[in-house]
Short mmCIF file of C-alpha atoms in Angstrom, two decimals:
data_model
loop_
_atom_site.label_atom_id
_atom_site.label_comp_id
_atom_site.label_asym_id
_atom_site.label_seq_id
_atom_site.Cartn_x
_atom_site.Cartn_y
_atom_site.Cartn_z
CA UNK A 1 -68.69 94.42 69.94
CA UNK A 2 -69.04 94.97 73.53
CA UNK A 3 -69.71 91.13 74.10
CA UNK A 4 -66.17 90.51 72.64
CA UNK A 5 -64.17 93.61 74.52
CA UNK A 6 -65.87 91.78 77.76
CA UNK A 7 -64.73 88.40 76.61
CA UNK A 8 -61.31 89.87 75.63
CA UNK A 9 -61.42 91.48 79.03
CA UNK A 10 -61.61 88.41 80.75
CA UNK A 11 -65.48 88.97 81.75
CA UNK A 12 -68.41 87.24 80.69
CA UNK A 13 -71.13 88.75 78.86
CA UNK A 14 -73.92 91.04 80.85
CA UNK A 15 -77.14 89.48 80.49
CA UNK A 16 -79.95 91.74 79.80
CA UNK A 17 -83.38 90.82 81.17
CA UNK A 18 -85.22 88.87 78.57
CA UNK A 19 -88.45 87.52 77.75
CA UNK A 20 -90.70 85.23 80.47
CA UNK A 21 -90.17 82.31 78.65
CA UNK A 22 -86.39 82.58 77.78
CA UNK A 23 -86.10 83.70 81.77
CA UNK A 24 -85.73 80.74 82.48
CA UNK A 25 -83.54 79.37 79.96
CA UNK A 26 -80.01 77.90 81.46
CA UNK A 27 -77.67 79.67 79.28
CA UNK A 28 -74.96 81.07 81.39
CA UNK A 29 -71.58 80.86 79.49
CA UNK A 30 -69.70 77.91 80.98
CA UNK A 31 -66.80 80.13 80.89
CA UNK A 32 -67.72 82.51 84.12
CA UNK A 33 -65.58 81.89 86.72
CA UNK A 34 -66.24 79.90 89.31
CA UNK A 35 -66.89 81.60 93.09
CA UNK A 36 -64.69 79.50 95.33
CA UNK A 37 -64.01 81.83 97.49
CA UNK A 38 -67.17 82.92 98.49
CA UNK A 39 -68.58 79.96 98.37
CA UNK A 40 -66.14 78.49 101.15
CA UNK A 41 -66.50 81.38 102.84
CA UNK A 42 -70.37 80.75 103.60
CA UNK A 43 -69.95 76.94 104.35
CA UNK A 44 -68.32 78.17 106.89
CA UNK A 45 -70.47 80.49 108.38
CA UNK A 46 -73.71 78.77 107.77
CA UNK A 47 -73.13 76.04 109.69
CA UNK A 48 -71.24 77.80 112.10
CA UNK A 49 -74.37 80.00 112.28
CA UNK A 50 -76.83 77.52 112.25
CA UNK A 51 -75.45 75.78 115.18
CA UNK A 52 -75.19 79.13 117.11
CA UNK A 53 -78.93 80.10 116.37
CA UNK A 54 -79.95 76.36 117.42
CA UNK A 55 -78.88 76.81 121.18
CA UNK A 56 -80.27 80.38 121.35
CA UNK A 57 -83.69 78.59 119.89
CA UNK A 58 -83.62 75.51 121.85
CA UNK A 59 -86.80 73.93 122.91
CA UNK A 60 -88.62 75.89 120.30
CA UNK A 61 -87.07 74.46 117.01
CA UNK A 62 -85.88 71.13 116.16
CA UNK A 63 -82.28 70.44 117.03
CA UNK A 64 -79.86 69.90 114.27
CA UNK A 65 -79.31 66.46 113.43
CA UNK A 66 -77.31 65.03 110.15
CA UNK A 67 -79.99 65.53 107.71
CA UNK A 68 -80.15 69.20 108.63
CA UNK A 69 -76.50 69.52 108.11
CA UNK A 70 -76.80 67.95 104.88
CA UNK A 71 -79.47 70.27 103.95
CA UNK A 72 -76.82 73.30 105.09
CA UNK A 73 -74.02 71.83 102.94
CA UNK A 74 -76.57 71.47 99.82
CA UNK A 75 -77.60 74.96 100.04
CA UNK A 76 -74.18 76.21 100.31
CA UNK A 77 -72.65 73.67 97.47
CA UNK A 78 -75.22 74.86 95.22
CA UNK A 79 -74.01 78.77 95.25
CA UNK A 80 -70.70 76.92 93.71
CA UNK A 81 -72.60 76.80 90.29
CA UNK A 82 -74.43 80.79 91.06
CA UNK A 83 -72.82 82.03 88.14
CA UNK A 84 -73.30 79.22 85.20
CA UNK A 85 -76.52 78.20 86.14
CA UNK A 86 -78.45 81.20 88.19
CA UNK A 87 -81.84 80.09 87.93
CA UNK A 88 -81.39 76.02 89.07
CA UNK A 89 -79.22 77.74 91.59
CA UNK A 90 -81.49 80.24 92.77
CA UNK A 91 -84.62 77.31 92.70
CA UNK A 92 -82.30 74.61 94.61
CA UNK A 93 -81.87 76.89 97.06
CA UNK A 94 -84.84 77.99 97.77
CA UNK A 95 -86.29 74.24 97.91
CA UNK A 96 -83.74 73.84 100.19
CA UNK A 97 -84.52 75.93 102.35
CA UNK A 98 -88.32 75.53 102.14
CA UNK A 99 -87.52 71.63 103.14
CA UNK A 100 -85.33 73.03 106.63
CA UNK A 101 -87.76 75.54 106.98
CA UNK A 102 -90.72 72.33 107.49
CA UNK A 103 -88.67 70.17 109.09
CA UNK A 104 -88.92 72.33 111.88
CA UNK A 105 -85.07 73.12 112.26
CA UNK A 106 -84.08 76.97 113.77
CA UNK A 107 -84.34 80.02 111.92
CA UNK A 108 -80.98 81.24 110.98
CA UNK A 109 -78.32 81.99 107.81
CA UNK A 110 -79.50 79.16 105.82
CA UNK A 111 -81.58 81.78 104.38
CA UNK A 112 -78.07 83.73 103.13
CA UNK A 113 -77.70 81.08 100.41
CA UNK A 114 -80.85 81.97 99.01
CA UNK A 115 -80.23 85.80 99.45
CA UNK A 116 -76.87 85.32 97.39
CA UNK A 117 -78.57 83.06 95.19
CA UNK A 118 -81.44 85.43 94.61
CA UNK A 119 -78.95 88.19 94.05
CA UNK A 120 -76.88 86.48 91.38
CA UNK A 121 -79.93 85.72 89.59
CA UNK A 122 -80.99 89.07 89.67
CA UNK A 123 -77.60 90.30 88.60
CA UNK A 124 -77.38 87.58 85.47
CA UNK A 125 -80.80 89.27 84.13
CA UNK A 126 -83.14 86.41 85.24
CA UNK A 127 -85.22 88.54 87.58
CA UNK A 128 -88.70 86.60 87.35
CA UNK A 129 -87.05 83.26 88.21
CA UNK A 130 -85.03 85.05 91.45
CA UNK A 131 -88.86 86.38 92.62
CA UNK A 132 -90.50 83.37 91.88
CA UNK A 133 -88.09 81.28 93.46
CA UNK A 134 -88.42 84.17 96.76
CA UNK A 135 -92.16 84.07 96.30
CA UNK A 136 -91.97 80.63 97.00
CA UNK A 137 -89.93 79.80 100.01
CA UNK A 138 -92.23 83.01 101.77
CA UNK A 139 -95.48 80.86 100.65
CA UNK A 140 -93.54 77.97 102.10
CA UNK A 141 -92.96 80.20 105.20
CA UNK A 142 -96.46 81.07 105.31
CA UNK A 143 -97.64 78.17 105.19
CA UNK A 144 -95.29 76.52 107.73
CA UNK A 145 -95.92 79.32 110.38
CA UNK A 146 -99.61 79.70 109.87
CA UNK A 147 -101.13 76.33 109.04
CA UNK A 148 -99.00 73.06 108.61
CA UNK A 149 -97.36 74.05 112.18
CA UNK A 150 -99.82 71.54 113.50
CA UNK A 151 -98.66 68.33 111.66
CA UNK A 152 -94.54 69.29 111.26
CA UNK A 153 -92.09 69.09 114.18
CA UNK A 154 -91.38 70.64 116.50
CA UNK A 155 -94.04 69.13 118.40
CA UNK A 156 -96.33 71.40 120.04
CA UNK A 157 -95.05 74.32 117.71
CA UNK A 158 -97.35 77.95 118.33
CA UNK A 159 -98.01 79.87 114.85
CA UNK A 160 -95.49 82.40 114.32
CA UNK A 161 -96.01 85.77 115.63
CA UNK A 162 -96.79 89.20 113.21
CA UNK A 163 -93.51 90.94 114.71
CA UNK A 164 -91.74 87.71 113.15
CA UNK A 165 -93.60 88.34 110.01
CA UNK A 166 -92.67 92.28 109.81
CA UNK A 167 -88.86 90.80 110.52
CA UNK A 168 -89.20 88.06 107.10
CA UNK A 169 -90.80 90.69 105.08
CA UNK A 170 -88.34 93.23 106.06
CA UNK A 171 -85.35 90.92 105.04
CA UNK A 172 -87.43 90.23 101.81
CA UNK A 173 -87.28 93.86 100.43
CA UNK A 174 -83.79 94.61 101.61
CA UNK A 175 -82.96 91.60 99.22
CA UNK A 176 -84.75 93.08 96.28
CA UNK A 177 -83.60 96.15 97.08
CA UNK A 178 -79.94 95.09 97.29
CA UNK A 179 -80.20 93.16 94.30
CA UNK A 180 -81.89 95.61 92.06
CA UNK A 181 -79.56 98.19 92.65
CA UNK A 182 -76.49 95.96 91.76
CA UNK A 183 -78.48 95.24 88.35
CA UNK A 184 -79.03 98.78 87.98
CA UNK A 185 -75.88 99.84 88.76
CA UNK A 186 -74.36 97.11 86.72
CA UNK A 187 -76.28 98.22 83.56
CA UNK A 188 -75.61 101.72 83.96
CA UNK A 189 -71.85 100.81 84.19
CA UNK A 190 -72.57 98.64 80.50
CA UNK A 191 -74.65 100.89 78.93
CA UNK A 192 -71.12 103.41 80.20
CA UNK A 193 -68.39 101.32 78.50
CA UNK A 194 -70.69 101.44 75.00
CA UNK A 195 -71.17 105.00 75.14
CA UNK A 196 -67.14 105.31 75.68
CA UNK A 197 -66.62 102.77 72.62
CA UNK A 198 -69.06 104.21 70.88
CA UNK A 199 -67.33 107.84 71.37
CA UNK A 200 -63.75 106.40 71.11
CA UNK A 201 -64.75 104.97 67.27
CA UNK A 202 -66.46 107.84 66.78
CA UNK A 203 -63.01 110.10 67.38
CA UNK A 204 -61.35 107.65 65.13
CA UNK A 205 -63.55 107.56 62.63
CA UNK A 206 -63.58 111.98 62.59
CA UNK A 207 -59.48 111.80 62.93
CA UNK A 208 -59.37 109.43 60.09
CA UNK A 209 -61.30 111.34 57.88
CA UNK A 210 -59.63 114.73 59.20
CA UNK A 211 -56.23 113.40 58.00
CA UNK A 212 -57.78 111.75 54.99
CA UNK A 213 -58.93 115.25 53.92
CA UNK A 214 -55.75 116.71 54.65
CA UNK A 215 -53.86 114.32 52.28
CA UNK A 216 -56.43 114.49 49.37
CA UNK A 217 -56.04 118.50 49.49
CA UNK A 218 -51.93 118.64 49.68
CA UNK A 219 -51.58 116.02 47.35
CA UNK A 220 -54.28 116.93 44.62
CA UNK A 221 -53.26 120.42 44.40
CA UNK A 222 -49.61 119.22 44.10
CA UNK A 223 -50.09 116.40 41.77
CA UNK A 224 -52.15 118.49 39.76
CA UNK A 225 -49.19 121.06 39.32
CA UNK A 226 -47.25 118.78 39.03
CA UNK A 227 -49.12 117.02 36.02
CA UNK A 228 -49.46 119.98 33.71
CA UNK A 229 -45.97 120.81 33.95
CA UNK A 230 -44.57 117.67 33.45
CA UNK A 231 -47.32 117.91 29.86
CA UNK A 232 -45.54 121.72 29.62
CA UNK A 233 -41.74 120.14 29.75
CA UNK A 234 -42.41 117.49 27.68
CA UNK A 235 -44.05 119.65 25.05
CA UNK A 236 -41.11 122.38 25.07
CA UNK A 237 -38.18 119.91 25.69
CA UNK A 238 -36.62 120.40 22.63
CA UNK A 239 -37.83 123.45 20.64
CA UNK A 240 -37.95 126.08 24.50
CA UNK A 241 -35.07 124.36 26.63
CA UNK A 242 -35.40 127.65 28.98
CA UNK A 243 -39.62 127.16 29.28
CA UNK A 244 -38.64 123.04 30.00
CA UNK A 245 -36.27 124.22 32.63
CA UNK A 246 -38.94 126.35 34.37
CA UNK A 247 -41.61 123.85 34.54
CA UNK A 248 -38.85 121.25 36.03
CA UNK A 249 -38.47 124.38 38.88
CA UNK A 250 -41.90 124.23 39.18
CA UNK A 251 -41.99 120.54 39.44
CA UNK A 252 -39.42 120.53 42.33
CA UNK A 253 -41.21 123.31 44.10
CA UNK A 254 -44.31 121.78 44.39
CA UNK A 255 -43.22 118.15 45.58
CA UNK A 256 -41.20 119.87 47.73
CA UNK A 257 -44.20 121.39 49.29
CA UNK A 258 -46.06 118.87 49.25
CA UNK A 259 -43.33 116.07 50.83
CA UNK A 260 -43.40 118.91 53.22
CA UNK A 261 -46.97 118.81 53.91
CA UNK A 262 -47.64 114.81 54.12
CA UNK A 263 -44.53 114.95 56.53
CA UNK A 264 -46.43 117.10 58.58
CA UNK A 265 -49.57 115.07 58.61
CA UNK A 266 -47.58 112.18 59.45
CA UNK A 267 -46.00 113.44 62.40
CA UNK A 268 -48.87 113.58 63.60
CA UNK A 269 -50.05 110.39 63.43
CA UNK A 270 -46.67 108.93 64.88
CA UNK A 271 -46.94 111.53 68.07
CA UNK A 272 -50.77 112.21 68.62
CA UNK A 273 -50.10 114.18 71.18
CA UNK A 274 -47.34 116.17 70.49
CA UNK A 275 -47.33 119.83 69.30
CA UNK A 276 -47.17 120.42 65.39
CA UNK A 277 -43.55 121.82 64.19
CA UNK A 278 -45.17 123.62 61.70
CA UNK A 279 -48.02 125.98 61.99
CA UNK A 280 -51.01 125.04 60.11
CA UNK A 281 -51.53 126.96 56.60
CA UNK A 282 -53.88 129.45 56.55
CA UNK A 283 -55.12 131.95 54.09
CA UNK A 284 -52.26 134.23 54.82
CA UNK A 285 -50.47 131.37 52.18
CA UNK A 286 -52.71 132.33 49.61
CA UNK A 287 -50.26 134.32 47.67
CA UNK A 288 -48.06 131.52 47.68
CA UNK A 289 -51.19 129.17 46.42
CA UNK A 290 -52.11 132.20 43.46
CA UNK A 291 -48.55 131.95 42.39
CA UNK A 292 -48.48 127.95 42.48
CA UNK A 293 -51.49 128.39 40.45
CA UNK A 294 -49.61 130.71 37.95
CA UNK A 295 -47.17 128.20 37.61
CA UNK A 296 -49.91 125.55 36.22
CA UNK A 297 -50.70 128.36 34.02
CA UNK A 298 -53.56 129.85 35.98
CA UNK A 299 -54.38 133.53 36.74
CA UNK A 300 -55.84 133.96 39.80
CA UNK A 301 -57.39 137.64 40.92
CA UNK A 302 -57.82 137.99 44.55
CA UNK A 303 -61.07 140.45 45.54
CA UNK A 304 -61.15 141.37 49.01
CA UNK A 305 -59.08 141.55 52.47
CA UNK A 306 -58.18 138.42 54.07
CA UNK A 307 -60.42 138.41 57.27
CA UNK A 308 -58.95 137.22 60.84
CA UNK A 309 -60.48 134.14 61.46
CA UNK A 310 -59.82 131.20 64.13
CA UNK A 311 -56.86 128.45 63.45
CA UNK A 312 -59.63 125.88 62.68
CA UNK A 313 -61.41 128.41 60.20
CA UNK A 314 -58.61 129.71 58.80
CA UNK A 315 -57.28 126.41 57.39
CA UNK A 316 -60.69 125.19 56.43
CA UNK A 317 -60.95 128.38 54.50
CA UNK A 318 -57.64 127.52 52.78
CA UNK A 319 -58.22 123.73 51.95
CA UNK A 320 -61.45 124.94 50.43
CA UNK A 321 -59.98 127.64 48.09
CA UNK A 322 -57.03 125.29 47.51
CA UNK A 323 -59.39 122.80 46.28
CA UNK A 324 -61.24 124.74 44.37
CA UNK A 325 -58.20 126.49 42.44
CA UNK A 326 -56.97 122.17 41.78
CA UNK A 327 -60.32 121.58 40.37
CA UNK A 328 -60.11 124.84 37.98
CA UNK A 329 -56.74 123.64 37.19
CA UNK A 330 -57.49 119.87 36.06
CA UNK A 331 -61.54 120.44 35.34
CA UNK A 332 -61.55 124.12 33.40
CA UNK A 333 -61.04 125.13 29.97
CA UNK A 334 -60.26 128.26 31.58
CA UNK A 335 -56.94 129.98 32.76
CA UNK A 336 -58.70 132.50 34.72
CA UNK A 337 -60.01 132.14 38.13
CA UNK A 338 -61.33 135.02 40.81
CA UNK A 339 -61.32 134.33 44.89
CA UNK A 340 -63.67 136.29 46.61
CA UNK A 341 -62.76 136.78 50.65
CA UNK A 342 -65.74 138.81 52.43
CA UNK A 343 -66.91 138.72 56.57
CA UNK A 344 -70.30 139.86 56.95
CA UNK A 345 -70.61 139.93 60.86
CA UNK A 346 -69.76 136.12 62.37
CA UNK A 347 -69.11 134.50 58.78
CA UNK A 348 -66.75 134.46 55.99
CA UNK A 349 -67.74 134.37 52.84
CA UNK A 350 -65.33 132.69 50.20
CA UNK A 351 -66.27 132.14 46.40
CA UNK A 352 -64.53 130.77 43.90
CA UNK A 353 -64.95 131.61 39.89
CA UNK A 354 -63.90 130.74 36.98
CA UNK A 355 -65.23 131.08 33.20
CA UNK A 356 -65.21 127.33 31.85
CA UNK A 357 -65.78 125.65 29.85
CA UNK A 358 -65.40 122.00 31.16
CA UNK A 359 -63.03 120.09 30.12
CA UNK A 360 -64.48 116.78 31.42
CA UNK A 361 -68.33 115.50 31.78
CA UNK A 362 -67.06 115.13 35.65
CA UNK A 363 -66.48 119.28 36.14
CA UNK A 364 -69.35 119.56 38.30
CA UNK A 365 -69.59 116.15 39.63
CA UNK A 366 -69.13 115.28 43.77
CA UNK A 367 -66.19 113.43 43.55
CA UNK A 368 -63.30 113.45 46.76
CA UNK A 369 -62.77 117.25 46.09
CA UNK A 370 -65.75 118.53 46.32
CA UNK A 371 -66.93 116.28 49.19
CA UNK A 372 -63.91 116.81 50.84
CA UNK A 373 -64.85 120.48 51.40
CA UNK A 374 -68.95 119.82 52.12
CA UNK A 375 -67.22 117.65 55.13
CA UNK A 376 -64.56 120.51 56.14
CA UNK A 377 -67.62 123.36 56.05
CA UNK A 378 -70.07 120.74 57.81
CA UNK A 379 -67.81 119.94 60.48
CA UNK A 380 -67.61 124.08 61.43
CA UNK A 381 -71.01 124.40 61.12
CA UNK A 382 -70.95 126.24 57.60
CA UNK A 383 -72.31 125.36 54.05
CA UNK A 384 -70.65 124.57 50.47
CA UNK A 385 -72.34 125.41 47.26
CA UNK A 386 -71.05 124.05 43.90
CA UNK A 387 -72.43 123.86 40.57
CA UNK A 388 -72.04 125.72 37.23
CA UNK A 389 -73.06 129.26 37.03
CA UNK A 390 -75.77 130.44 34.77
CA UNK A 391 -73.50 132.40 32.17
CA UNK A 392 -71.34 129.70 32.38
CA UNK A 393 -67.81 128.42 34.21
CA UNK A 394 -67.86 127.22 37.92
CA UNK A 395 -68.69 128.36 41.05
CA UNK A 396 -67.76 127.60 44.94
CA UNK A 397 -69.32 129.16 47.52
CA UNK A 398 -68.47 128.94 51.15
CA UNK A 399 -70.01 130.22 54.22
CA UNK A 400 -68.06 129.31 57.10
CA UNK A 401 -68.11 130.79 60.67
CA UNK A 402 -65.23 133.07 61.64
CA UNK A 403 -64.76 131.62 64.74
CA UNK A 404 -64.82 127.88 65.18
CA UNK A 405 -67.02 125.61 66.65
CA UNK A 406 -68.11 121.92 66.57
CA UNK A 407 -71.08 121.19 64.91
CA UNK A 408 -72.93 118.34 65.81
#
């Protein structure tokens, strides 16, 4: 996923640091971009550079003749393909400059290209070739300074002093250094964008199910009114025109409602942002919700006081007693049902009751409903219990906290 957002993005994919023996594996995506600019930018100052650091070294290094320039114009060329192919790169540069370095011509910026060619391997995630290549050229160096001095020009060359050593081995580790902490940095800035993905799907996936929930509850609970009194009409069409009549009401009430509600919910998805028109339902409805239920043919005895509880509680505690009531409605042989509202301290206490018997083998089953409300309680921090009772009928049980709080 993050490979293609990069690729959409018009980056290439980071390379993580891999195995020895894929290290060295030329697999750069031909697509990275090639770095003209900067490129240009140091065949210009190489040379430029070079020649500078010949006069202030002349009569102790070799002059720069042609095949030195060549070698300055190879080393530069080569950063060209830095990005595709890091480790040939970061090896032809160092050969390079190992083959200046003994022909005796002056110390100066052609070790730049293999700084920037060390760095961009480093960077790509091929950090054993970019040190091996290093380690390398400063055998090379040794080597040159220390022993083959005798046989390669400049004639008369002296072995290279330890202050110049201190001065190579400083450069050395401010290289590493620099380079590390761009591949550092640039993983930390990956491993970043993920983690914001990862949260951003993670949003989407809680808002979907939030407004998934939010349908299931307006439109079960109206569907099912609206299902046994279409059966009521139908049955008293013709011998109770007046009892017809009232379940038609009652029909027109409740999809009223709920167009109502699913209006609401969609609002919000067309203006995330905005404010809701409507305040969210809470258990101060539930009078309206007991006489929907009486409607259906229900009787529903409320126990207790309605507690004050949070926004986020209080319509949790609604969706769950709403669903509950539905599920009496279209699961119970029963046309009694009893909502218990307690607080005991920081939690609310909500049970649901009713005397059975099941009219379906699914009455106690986990289907949307019921799951629906396990995710609503889990997401507060509270619990659900559901299950038939021991003398029989169905019970919900909710223990939610008053006030809200995300639960992780």
């Amino acid at each position: 996923m993050d490979e293609q957002q990069e690729r959409r993005g018009g980056g290439r994919p980071r390379r993580w640091p891999r195995p020895w023996a894929d290290d060295w594996a030329d697999d750069e995506p031909r697509t990275a971009p090639w770095p003209w600019r900067s490129t240009l930018l140091l065949t210009v100052l190489v040379p430029a550079g070079s020649t500078f650091a010949a006069h202030a070294q002349q009569g102790e290094r070799a002059a720069l003749d042609p095949f030195a320039r060549v070698l300055l114009l190879v080393a530069c060329g080569l950063l060209l393909w830095r990005r595709r192919h890091p480790v040939a790169v970061v090896f032809g540069t160092a050969v390079t400059a190992a083959v200046y370095l003994g022909a005796g011509y002056p110390y100066g910026p052609v070790f730049l290209t293999v700084a920037v060619a060390c760095f961009a391997a480093v960077v790509a995630g091929h950090r054993r070739a970019a040190w091996t290549a290093l380690g390398i050229l400063c055998a090379v160096h040794l080597l040159v300074a220390h022993w083959l001095y005798r046989w390669l020009p400049p004639a008369g060359d002296a072995p290279a002093s330890f202050a110049q050593e201190i001065v190579v081995t400083g450069w050395v580790v401010a290289i590493v250094a620099v380079a590390e902490l761009a591949r550092a940095r640039r993983e930390q800035w990956a491993r970043d964008r993920a983690e914001r993905a990862q949260a951003a799907r993670r949003r989407a996936d809680e808002e979907r199910l939030r407004i998934a929930r939010e349908l299931h509850d307006v439109l079960a609970h109206s569907l099912s009114v609206i299902n046994v009194q279409a059966g009521v009409g139908l049955a008293l069409l013709d011998s109770d025109p007046d009892q017809a009549r009232t379940a038609l009401t009652t029909i027109k009430s409740a999809s009223k409602e709920a167009l109502g509600e699913v209006r609401q919910v969609l609002d919000t998805l067309r203006a995330p942002g905005a404010a809701p028109r409507a305040p969210a339902p809470g258990l101060d409805r539930l009078p309206e919700l007991v006489e929907q239920a009486a409607r259906a043919g229900l009787t529903v005895e409320v126990l207790g006081e309605r507690p004050r509880l949070s926004p986020g509680t209080d319509l949790a505690a609604f969706r769950i007693v709403q669903e509950a009531l539905t599920n009496v409605v279209r699961h119970s042989g029963s046309r009694h049902a009893r909502v218990h509202l307690e607080r005991a301290g920081t939690v609310v206490r909500l049970r649901v009751d009713d005397d059975g018997p099941a009219t379906g083998a699914d009455a106690g089953g986990s289907g949307n409903g019921l799951a629906g409300m396990r995710e609503r309680a889990a997401a507060l921090g509270g619990t659900i219990e559901a299950g038939p009772r021991p003398d029989g009928g169905f019970r919900v049980l909710a223990e939610l906290p008053a006030e809200k709080r995300e639960h992780r």
